[in-house]
Coordinates of C-alpha atoms and ligand atoms in Angstrom, one line a residue:
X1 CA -10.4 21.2 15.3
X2 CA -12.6 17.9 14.4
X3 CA -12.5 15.6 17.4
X4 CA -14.4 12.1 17.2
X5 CA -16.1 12.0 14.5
X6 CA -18.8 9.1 14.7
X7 CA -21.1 9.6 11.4
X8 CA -19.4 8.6 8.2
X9 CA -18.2 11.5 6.5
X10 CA -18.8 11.7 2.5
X11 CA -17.9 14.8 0.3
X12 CA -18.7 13.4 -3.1
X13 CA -21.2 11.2 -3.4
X14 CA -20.8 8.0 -5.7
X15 CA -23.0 9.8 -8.5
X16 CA -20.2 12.7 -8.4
X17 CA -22.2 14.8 -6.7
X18 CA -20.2 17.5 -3.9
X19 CA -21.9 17.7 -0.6
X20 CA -21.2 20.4 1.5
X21 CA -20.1 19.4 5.1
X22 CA -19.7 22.4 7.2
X23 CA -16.8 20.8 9.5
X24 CA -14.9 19.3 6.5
X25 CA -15.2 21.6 3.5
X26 CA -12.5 23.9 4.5
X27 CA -9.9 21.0 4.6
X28 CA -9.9 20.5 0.7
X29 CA -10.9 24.4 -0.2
X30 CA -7.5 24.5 -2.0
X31 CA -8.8 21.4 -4.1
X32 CA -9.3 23.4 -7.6
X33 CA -10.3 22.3 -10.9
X34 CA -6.8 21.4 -12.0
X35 CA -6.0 19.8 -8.9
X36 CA -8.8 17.6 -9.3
X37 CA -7.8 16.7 -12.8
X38 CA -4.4 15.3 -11.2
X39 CA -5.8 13.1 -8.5
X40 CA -7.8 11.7 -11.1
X41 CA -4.8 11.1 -13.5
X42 CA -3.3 10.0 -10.3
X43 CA -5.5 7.6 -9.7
X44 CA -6.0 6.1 -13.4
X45 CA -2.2 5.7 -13.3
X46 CA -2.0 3.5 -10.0
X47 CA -4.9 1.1 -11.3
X48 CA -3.2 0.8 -14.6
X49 CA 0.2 -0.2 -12.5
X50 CA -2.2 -2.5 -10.7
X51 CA -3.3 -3.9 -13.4
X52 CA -0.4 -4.0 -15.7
X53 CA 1.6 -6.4 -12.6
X54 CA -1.2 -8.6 -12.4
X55 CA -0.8 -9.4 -15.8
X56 CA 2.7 -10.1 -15.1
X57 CA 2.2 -12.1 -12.6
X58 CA -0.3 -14.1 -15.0
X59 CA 2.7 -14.5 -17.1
X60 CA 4.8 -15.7 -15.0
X61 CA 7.3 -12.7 -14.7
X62 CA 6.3 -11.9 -10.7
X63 CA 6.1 -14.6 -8.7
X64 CA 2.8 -12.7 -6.3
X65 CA 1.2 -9.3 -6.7
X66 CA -1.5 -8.1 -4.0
X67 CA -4.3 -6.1 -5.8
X68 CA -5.5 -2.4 -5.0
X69 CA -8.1 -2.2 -7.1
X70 CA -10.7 -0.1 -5.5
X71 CA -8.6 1.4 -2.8
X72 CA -6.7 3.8 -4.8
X73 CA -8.7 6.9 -3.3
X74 CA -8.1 6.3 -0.2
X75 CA -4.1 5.5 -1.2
X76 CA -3.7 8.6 -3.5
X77 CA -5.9 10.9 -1.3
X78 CA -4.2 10.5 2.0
X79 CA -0.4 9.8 0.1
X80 CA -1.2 13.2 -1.7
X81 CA -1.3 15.3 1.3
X82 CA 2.2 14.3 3.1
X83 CA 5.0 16.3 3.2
X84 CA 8.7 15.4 2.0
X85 CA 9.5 14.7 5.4
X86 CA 7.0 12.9 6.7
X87 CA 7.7 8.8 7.2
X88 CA 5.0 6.5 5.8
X89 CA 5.1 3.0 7.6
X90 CA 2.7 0.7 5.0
X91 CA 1.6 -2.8 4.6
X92 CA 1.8 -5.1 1.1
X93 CA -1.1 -3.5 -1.1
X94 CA -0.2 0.3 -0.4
X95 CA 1.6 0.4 -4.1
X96 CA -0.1 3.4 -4.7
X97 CA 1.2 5.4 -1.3
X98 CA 4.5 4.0 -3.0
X99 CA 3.7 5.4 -6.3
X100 CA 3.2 8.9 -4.4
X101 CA 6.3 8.9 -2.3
X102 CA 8.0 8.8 -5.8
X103 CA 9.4 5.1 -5.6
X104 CA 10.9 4.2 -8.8
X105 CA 8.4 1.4 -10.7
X106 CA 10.9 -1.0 -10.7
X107 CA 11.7 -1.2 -7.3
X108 CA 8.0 -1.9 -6.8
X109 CA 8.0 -5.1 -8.0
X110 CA 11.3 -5.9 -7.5
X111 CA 10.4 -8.2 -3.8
X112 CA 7.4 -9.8 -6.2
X113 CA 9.5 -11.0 -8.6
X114 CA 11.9 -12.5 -6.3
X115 CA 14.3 -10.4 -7.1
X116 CA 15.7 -8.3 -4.1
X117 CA 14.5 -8.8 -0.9
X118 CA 13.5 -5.4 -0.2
X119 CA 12.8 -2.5 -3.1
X120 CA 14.5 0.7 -2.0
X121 CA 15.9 2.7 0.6
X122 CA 13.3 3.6 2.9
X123 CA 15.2 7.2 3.5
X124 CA 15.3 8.1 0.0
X125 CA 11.7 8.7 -0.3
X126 CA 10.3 8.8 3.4
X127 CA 9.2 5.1 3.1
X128 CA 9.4 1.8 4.4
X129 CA 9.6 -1.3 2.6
X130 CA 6.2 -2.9 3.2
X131 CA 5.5 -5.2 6.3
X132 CA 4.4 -8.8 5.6
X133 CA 3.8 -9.1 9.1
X134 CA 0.2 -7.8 9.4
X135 CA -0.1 -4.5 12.0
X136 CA 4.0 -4.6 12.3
X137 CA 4.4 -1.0 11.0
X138 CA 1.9 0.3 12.9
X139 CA 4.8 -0.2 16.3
X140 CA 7.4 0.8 13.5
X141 CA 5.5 4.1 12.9
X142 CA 4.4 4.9 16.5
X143 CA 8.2 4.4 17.7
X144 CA 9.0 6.4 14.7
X145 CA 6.9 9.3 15.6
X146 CA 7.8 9.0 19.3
X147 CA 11.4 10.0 17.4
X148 CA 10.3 13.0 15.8
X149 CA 8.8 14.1 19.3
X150 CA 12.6 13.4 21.0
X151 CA 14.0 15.8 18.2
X152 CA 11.8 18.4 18.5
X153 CA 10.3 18.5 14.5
X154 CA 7.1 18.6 13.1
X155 CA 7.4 15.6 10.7
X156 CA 4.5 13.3 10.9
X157 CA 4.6 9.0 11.0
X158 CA 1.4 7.7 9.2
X159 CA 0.8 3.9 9.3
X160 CA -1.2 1.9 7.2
X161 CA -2.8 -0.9 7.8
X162 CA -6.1 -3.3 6.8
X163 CA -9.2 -4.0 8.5
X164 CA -7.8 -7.2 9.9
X165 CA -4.6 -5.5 11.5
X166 CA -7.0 -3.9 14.0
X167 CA -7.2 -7.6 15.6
X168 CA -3.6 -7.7 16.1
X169 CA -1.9 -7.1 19.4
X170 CA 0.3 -5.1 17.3
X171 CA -2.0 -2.5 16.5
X172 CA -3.6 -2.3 19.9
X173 CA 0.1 -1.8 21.5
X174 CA 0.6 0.7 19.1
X175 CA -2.6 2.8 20.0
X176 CA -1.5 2.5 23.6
X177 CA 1.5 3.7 23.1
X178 CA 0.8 6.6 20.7
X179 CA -2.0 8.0 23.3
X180 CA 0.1 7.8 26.3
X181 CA 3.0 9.9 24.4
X182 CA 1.0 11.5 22.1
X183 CA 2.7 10.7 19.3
X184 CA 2.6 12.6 16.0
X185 CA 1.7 9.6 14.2
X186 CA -1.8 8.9 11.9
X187 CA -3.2 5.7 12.0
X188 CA -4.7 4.9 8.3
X189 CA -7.0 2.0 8.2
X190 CA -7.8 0.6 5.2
X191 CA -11.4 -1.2 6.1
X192 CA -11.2 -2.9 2.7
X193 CA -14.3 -5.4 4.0
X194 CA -11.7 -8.4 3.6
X195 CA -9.2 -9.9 5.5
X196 CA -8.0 -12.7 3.1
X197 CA -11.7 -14.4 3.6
X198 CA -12.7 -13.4 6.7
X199 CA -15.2 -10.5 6.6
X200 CA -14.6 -7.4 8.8
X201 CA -18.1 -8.2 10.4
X202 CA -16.6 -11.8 12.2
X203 CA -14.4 -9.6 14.2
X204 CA -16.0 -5.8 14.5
X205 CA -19.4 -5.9 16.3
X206 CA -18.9 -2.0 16.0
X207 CA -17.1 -0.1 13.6
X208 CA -13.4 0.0 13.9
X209 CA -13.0 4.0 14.2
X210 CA -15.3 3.3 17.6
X211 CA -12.0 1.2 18.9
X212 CA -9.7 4.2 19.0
X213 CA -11.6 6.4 21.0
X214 CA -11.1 3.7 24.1
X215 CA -7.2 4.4 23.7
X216 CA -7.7 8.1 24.0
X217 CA -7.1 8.2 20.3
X218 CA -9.7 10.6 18.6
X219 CA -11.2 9.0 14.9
X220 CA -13.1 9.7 12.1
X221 CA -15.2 7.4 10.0
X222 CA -15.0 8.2 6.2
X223 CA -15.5 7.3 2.6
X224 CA -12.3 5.7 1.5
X225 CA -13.7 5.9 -1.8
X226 CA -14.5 9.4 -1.6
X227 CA -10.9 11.1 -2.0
X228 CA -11.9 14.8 -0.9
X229 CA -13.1 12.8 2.1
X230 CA -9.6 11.2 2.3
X231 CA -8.0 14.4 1.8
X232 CA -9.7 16.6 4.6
X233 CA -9.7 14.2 7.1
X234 CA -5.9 13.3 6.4
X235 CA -5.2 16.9 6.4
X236 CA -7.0 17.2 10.2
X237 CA -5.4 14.1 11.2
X238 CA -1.8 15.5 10.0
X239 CA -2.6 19.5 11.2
X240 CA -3.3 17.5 14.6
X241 CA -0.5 15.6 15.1
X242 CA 1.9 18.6 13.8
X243 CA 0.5 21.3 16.3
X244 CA 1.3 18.2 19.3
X245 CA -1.8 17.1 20.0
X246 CA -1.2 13.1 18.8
X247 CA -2.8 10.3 17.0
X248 CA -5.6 10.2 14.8
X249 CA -7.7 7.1 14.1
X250 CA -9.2 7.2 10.2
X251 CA -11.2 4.5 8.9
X252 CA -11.2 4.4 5.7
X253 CA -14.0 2.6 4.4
X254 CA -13.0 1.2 1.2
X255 CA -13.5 -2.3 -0.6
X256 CA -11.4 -4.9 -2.3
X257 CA -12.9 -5.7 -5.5
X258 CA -10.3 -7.8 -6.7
X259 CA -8.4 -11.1 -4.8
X260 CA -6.5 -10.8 -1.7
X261 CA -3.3 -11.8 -3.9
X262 CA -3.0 -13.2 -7.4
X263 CA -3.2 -16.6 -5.4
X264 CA -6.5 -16.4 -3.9
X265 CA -10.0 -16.5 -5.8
X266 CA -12.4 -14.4 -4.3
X267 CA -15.8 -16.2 -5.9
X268 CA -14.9 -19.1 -3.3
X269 CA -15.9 -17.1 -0.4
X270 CA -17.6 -13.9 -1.4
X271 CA -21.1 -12.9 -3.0
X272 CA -20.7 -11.5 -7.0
X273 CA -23.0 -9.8 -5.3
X274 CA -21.2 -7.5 -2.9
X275 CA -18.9 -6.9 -5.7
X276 CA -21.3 -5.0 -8.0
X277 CA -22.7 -3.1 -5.0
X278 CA -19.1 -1.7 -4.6
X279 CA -18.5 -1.3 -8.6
X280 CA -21.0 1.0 -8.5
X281 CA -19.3 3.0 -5.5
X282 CA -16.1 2.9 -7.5
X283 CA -13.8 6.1 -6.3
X284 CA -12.7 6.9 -9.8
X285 CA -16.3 6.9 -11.5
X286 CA -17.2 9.4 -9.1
X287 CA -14.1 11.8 -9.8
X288 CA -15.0 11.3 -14.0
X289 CA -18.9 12.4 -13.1
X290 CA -18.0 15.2 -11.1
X291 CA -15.3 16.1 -14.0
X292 CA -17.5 15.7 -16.5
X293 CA -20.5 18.3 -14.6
X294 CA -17.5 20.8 -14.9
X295 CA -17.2 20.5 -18.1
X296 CA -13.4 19.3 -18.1
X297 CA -14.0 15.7 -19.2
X298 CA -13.2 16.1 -23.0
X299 CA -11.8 14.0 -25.0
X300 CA -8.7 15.9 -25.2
X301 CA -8.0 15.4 -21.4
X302 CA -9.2 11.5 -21.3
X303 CA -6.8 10.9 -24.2
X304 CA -4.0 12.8 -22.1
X305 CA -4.6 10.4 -19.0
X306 CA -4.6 7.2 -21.3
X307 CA -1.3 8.3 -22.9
X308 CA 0.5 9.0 -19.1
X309 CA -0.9 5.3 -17.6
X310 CA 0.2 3.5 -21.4
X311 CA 3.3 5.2 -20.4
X312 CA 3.8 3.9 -16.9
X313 CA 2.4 0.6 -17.5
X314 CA 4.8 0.3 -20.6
X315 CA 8.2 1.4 -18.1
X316 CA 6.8 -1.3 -15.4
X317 CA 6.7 -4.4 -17.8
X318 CA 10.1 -2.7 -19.3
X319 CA 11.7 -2.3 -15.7
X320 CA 10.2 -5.8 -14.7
X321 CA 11.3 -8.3 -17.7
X322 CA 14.8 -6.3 -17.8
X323 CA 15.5 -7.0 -14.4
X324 CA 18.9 -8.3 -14.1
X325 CA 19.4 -11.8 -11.9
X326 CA 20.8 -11.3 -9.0
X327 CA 24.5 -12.8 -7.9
X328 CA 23.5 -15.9 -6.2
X329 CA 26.1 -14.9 -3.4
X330 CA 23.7 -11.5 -2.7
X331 CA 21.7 -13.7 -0.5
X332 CA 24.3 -13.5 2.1
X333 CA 24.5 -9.7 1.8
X334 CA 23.1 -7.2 4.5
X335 CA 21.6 -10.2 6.8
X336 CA 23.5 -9.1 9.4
X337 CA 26.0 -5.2 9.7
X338 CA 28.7 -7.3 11.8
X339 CA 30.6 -10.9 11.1
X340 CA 28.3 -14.0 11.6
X341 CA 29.7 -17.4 11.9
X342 CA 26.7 -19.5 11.2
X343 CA 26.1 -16.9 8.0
X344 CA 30.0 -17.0 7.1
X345 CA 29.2 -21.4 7.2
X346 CA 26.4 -21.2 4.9
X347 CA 27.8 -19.0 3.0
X348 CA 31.0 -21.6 2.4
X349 CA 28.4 -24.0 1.5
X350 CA 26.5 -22.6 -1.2
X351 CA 29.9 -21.6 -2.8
X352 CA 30.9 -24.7 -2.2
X353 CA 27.9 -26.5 -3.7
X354 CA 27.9 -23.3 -7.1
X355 CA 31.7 -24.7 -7.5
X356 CA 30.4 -28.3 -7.8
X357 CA 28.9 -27.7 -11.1
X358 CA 31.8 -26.0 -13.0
X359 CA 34.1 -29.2 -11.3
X360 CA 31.3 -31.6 -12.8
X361 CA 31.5 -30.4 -16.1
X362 CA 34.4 -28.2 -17.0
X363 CA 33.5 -28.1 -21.0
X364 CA 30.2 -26.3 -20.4
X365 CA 31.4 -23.9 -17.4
X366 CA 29.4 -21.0 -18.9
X367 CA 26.0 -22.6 -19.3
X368 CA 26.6 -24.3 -15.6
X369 CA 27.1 -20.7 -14.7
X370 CA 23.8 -19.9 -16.0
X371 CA 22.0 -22.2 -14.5
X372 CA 23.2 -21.9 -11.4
X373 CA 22.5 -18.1 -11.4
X374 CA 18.7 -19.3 -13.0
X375 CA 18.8 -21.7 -9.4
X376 CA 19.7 -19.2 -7.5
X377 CA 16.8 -16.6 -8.7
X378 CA 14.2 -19.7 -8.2
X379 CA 15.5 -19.6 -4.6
X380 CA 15.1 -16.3 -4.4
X381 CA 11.5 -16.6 -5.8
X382 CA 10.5 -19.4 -3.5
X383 CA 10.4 -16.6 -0.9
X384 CA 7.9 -15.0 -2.1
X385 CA 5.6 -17.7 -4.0
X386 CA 6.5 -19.9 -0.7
X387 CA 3.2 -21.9 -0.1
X388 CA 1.5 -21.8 -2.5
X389 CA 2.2 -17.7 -3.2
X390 CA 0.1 -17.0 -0.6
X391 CA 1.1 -13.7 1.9
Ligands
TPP401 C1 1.0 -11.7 11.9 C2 0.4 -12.3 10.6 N1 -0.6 -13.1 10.7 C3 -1.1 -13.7 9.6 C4 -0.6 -13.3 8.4 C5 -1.2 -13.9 7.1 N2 -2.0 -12.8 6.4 C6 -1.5 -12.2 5.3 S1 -2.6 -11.0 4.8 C7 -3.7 -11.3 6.0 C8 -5.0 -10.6 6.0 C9 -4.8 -9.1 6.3 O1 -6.0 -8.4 6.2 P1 -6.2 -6.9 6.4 O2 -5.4 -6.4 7.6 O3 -7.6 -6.5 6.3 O4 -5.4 -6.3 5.1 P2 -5.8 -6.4 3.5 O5 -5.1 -7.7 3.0 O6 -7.2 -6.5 3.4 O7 -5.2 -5.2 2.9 C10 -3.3 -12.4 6.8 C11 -4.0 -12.9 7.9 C12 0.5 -12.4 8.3 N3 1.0 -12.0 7.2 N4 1.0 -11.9 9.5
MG402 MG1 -8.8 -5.9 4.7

């Protein structure tokens, strides 16, 4: 078994070449030529979704969307290698791990168009609806796995979480936590460079994978653009925490190269620089390369991976601008599971205040009705674009 790993581990290099690592080859042996055919269609697909709700959000049909766009390695790589039963705790940009655990497109951007106030059932797909509050999940997946330990199966928690996170007390209880119980729970760090505009070198003198080692909490340091690095040391990191032996810490170091959220503007704070240094480190180029030396990147197969993300990208904006408004009374709904007076009061209000149009004007009842459901959707909207749209 792997233990601290402190070099940074690389399988395919950004030219698509494979480099033999004696520790982690054995991790993705399995990975044939077909597999790797899939985590590259996989991968195409998740940046078309990305960008395909960006362009919705330009339009005005979702009221925020927060970019993955050079992350989806490290997403698909380390989604790709959980089991059915394994819980996945993530943050806001993890639409790919989402993608993986088989949530349905719409219910992706059903929060960012201020539709719903959460997407899906988080036990339908082994899931939970994304924390806003940054390092959150990473306590929700550590007491999570601490569960798994009580009932005596082999299901793993992996948490997700950015670069930032690692500053929160969150994240630090979390560690504690995990390494005193030894808890079956992955913690998957997204070192995306950024944290909104603060760069990961104002708060980590040292690389973040050196943190966990202080908690007892063994890590590795990898290419997050590399996805056979993803997938080996995801694999270790899972294998570990099956057989009882705890946490892993994986930094996954990945970048950002578009902005935080469609409200922010990355030129303001950020070298163009930087960026083209990363674009030419981008984790899909180096899949196509290495395709291409096998001799599988014909035009037969390109046009089949074009035809699947048209397709995908086509249901999202169909899902999306079909999206029925909700009943303006849903607000109200599963706030709390038993009777609340100060609810119940609000609740008498707003119906109160939705009568007052149809008593105003009684001739045009059924356009009030539509505004008022149009009002209530704007409310709902305001909770995400609240501030600007900023997260
Ligand atoms: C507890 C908390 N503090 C501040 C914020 C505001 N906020 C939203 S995103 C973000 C940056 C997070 O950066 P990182 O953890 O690196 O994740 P990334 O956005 O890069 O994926 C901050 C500070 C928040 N949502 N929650
Ligand atoms: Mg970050």
């Amino acid at each position: 078994m792997v233990e601290t790993v402190s070099d940074f581990v690389q399988l395919l290099t950004p030219e698509g070449v494979r480099t033999p690592s004696p520790d982690f080859d054995q991790w993705v042996s399995d990975v044939d030529a077909p597999q790797l055919a899939s985590l590259y269609e996989d991968m195409v697909v998740v940046r078309r979704i990305d960008t395909e709700a960006t362009a919705l959000q330009r339009q005005g049909e979702l009221g925020l969307w927060p970019p993955l766009l050079g992350q989806e390695a490290a997403q698909i790589g380390s989604a790709r290698t959980l089991r059915g039963d394994d819980f996945v705790f993530t943050s806001y940009r993890e639409n790919a791990v989402a993608y993986c655990r088989g949530v349905d497109l719409t219910d992706i951007i059903r929060v960012w168009r201020g539709n719903a106030q959460s997407g899906w059932n988080p036990y339908d797909i082994g899931m939970a609806v994304p924390a806003i509050i940054i390092g959150a999940q990473t306590l929700h997946a550590t007491g999570y796995a601490m569960g798994c330990q009580q009932d005596g199966v082999d299901s793993v928690s992996v948490a997700y979480f950015g670069d930032g996170a690692t500053s929160e007390g969150d994240v630090n209880e979390a560690l504690v936590f995990a390494a005193a119980f030894k808890a079956p729970v992955v913690f998957f760090c997204q070192n995306n460079h950024w944290a909104i505009s603060e760069p990961v070198g104002l708060q980590a003198i040292r690389p973040l994978a050196d943190r966990a080692p202080g908690f007892g909490v063994p890590s590795m340091r990898i290419d997050g653009n590399d996805i056979l690095a993803v997938m080996a040391a995801t694999r270790i990191a899972l294998e570990r925490a099956r057989s009882g032996n705890g946490p892993t810490f994986i930094e996954a170091v990945t970048y950002r190269m578009g902005p935080h959220t469609t409200a922010d503007d990355p030129t303001r704070y950020r070298d163009a620089a930087e960026l083209e240094e990363w674009k030419a480190k981008d984790p899909i180029l180096r899949v196509e390369r290495l395709l291409d030396s096998l001799g599988l990147f014909t035009a037969e197969f390109q046009a089949g991976v074009k035809a699947k993300a048209d397709a995908v990208a086509a249901e999202l904006r169909h899902g999306c601008i079909t999206l029925p408004d909700p009943e303006p009374l849903s607000v109200f709904d599963s706030v709390y599971t038993t009777p609340n007076a100060t609810l119940d009061r609000q609740k008498a209000e707003y119906t109160a205040y939705l009568a007052s149009f149809e008593a105003r004007d009684g001739q045009n009842s059924d356009d009030v009705t539509d505004a008022a459901s149009v009002t209530a959707a704007s409310v709902n909207a305001v909770s995400v674009t609240a501030g600007g749209g900023r997260l």
